[in-house]
mmCIF file with all atom_site columns, C-alpha atoms in Angstrom:
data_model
loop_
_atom_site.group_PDB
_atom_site.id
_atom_site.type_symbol
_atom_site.label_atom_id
_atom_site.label_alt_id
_atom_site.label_comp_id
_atom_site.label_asym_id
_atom_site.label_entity_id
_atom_site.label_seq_id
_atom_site.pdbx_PDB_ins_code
_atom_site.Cartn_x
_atom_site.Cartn_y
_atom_site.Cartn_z
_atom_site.occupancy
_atom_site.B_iso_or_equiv
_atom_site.pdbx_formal_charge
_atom_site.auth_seq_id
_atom_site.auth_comp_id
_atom_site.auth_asym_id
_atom_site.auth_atom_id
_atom_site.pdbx_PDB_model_num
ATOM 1  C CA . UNK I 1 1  ? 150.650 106.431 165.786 1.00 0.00 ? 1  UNK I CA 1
ATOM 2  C CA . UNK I 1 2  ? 154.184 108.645 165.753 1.00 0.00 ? 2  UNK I CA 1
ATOM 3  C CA . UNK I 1 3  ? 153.828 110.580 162.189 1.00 0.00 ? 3  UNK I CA 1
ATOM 4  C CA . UNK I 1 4  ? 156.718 111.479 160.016 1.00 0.00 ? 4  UNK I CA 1
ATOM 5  C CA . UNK I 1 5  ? 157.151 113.763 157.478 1.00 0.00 ? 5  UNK I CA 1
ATOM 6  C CA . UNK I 1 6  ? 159.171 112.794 153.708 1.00 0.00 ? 6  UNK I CA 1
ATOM 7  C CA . UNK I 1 7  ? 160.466 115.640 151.483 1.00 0.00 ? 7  UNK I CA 1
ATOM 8  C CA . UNK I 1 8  ? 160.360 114.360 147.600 1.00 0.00 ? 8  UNK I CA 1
ATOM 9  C CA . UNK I 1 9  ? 160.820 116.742 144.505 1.00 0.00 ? 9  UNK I CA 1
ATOM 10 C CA . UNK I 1 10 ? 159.186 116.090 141.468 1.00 0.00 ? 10 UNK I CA 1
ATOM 11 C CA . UNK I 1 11 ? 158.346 117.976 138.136 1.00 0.00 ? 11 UNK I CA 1
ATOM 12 C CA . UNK I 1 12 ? 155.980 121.038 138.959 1.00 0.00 ? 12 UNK I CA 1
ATOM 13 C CA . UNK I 1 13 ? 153.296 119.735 135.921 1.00 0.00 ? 13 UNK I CA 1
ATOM 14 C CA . UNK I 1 14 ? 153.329 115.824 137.117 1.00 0.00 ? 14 UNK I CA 1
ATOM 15 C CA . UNK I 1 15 ? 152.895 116.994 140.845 1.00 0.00 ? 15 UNK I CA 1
ATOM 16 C CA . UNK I 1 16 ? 149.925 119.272 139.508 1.00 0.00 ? 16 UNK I CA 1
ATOM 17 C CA . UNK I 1 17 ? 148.348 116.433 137.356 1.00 0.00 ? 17 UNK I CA 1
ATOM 18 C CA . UNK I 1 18 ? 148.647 113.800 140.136 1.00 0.00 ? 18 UNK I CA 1
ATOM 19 C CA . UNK I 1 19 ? 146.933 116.230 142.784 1.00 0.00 ? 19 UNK I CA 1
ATOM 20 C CA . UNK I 1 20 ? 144.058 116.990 140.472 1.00 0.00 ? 20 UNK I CA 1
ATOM 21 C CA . UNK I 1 21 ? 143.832 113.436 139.605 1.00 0.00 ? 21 UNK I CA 1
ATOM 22 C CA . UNK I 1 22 ? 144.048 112.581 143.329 1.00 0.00 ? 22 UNK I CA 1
ATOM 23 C CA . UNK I 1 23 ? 141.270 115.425 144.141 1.00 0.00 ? 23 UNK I CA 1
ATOM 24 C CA . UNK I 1 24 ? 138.735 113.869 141.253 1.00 0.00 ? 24 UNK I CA 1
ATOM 25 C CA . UNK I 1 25 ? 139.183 110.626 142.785 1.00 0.00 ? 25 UNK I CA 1
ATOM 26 C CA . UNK I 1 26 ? 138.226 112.226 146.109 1.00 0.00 ? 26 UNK I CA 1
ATOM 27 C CA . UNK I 1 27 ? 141.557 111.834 147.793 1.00 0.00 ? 27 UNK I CA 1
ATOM 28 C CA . UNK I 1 28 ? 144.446 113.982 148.998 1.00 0.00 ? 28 UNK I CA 1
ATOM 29 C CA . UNK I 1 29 ? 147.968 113.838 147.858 1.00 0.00 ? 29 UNK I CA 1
ATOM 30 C CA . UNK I 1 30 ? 149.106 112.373 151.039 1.00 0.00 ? 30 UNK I CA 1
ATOM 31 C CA . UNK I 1 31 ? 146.281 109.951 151.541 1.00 0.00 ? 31 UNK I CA 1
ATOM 32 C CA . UNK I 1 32 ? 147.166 108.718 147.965 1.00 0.00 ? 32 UNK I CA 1
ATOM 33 C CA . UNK I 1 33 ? 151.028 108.594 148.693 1.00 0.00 ? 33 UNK I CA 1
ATOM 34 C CA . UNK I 1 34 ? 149.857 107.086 151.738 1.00 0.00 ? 34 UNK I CA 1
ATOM 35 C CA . UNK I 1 35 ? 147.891 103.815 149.501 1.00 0.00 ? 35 UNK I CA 1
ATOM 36 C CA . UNK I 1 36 ? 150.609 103.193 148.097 1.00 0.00 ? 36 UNK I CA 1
ATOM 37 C CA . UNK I 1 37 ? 153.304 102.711 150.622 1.00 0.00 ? 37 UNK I CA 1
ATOM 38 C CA . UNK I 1 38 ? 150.935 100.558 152.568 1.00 0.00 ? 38 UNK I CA 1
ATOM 39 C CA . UNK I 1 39 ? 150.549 98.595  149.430 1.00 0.00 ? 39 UNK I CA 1
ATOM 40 C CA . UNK I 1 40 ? 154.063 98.254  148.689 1.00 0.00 ? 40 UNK I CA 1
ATOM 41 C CA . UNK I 1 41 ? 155.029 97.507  152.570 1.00 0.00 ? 41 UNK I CA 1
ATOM 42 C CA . UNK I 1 42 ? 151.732 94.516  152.436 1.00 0.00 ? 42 UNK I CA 1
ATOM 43 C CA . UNK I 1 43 ? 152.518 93.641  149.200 1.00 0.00 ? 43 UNK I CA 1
ATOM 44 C CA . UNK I 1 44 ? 156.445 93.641  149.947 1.00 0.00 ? 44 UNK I CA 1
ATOM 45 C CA . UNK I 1 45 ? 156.388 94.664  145.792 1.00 0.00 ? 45 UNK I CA 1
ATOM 46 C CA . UNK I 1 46 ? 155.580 97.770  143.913 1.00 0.00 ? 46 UNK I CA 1
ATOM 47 C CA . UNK I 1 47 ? 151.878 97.375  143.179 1.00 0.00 ? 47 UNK I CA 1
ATOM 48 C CA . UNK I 1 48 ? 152.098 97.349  139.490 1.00 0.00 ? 48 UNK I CA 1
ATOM 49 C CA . UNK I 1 49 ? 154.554 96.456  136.611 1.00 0.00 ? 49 UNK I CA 1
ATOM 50 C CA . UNK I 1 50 ? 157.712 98.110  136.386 1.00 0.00 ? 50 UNK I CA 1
ATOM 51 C CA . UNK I 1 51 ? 158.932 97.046  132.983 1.00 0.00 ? 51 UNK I CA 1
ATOM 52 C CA . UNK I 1 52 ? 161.941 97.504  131.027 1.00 0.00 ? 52 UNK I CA 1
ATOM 53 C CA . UNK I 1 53 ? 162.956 96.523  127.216 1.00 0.00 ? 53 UNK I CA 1
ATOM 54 C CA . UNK I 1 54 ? 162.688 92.790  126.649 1.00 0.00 ? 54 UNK I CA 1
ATOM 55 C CA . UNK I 1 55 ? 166.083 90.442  127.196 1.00 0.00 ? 55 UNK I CA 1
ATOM 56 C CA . UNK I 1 56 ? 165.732 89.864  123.220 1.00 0.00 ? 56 UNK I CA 1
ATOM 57 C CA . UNK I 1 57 ? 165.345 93.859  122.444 1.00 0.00 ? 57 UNK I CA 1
ATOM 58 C CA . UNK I 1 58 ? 168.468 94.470  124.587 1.00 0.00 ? 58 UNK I CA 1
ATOM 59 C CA . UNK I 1 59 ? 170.632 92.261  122.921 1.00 0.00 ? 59 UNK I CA 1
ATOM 60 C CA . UNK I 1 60 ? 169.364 93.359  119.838 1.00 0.00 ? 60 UNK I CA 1
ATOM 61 C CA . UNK I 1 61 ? 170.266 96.966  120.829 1.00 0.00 ? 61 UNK I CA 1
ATOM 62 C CA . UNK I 1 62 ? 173.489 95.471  121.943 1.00 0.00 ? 62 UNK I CA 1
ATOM 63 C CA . UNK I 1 63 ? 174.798 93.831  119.138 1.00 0.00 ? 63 UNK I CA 1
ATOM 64 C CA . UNK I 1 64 ? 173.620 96.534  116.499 1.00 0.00 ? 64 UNK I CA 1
ATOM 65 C CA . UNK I 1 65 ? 175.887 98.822  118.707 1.00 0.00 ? 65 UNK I CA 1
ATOM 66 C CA . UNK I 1 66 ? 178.884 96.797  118.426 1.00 0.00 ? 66 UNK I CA 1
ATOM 67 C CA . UNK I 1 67 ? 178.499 96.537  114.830 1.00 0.00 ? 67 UNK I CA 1
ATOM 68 C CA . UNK I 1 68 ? 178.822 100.603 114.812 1.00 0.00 ? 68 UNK I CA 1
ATOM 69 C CA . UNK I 1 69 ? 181.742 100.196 116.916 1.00 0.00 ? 69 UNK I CA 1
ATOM 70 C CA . UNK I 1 70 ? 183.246 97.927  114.183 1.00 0.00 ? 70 UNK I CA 1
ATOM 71 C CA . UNK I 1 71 ? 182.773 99.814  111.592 1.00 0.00 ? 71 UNK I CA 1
ATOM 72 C CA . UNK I 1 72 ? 183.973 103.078 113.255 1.00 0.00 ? 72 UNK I CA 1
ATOM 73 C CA . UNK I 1 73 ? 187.045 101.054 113.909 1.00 0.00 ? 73 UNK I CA 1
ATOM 74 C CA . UNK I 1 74 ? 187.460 99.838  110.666 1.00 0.00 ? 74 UNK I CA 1
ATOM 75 C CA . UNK I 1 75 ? 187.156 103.229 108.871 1.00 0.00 ? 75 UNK I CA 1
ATOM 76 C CA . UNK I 1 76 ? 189.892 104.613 110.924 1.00 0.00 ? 76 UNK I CA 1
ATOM 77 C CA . UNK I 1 77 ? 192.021 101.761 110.075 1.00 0.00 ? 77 UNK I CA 1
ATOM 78 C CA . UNK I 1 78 ? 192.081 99.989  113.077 1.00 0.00 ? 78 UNK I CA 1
ATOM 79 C CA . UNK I 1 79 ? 192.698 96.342  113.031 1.00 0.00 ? 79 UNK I CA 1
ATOM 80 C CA . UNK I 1 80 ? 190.260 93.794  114.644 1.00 0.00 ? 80 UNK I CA 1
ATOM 81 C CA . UNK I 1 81 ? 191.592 92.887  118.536 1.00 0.00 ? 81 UNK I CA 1
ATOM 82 C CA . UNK I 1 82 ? 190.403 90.044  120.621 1.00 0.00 ? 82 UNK I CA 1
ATOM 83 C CA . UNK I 1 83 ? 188.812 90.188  123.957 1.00 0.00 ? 83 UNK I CA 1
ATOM 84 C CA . UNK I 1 84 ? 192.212 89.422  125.496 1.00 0.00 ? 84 UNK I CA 1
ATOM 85 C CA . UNK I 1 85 ? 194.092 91.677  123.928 1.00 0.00 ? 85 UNK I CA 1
ATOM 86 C CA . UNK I 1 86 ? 191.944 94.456  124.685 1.00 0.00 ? 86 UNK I CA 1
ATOM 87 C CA . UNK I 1 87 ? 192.103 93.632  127.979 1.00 0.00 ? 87 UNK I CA 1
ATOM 88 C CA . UNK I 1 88 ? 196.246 93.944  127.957 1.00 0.00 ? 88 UNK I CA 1
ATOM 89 C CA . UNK I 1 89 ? 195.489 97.112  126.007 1.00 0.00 ? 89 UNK I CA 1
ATOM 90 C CA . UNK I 1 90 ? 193.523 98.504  129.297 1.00 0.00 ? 90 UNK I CA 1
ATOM 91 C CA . UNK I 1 91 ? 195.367 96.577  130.963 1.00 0.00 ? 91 UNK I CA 1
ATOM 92 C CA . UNK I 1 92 ? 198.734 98.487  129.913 1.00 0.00 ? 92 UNK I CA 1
ATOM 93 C CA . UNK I 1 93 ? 197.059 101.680 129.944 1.00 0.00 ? 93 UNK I CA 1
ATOM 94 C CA . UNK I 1 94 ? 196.111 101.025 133.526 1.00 0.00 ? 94 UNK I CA 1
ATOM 95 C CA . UNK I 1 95 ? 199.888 100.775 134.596 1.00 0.00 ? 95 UNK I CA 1
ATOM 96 C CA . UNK I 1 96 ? 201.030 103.565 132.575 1.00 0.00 ? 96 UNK I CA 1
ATOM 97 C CA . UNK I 1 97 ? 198.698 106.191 133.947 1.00 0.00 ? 97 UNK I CA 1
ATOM 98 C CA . UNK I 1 98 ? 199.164 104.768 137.363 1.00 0.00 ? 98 UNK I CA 1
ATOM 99 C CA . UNK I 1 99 ? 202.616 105.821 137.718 1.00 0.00 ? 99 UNK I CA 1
#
């Protein structure tokens, strides 16, 4: 089997930590790098869970975030503006800096 070599960077202390880890399970860095691409290619997956915030935590984040916007709006005496007419605000802005 043709081998290939693959160039990565990573933080000096995780690259430490994972090649002692790798050495007290009895394996090399590249045998371990190794497990896993074969698992990912068999598995056509990553091998574990990759998980970011929950849908409900998002929106939650979302919304609290627009509620700052608001009131940052408000305080500088901005008045309220639908979704359309922000969007012929950027839409003006757009044109005006195009020329």
């Amino acid at each position: 089997m043709q081998q290939a070599n693959i160039s990565i960077r990573v933080d000096k202390s995780l690259k430490e930590k994972f090649c002692d880890l790798c050495e007290e399970f009895g394996l090399t860095t590249t045998s371990a790098i190794q497990i896993f691409m074969k698992a990912v290619v068999r598995e056509r997956k990553i091998p574990f869970e990759i998980e970011a915030k929950s849908l409900t935590k998002i929106r939650k984040d979302g919304m609290k975030a627009l509620e700052e916007m608001r009131q940052v709006v408000a305080d500088r005496g901005y008045p309220e503006m639908t979704l359309d007419e922000i969007n012929d605000f950027i839409a003006q802005v757009r044109n005006e800096t195009s020329r």
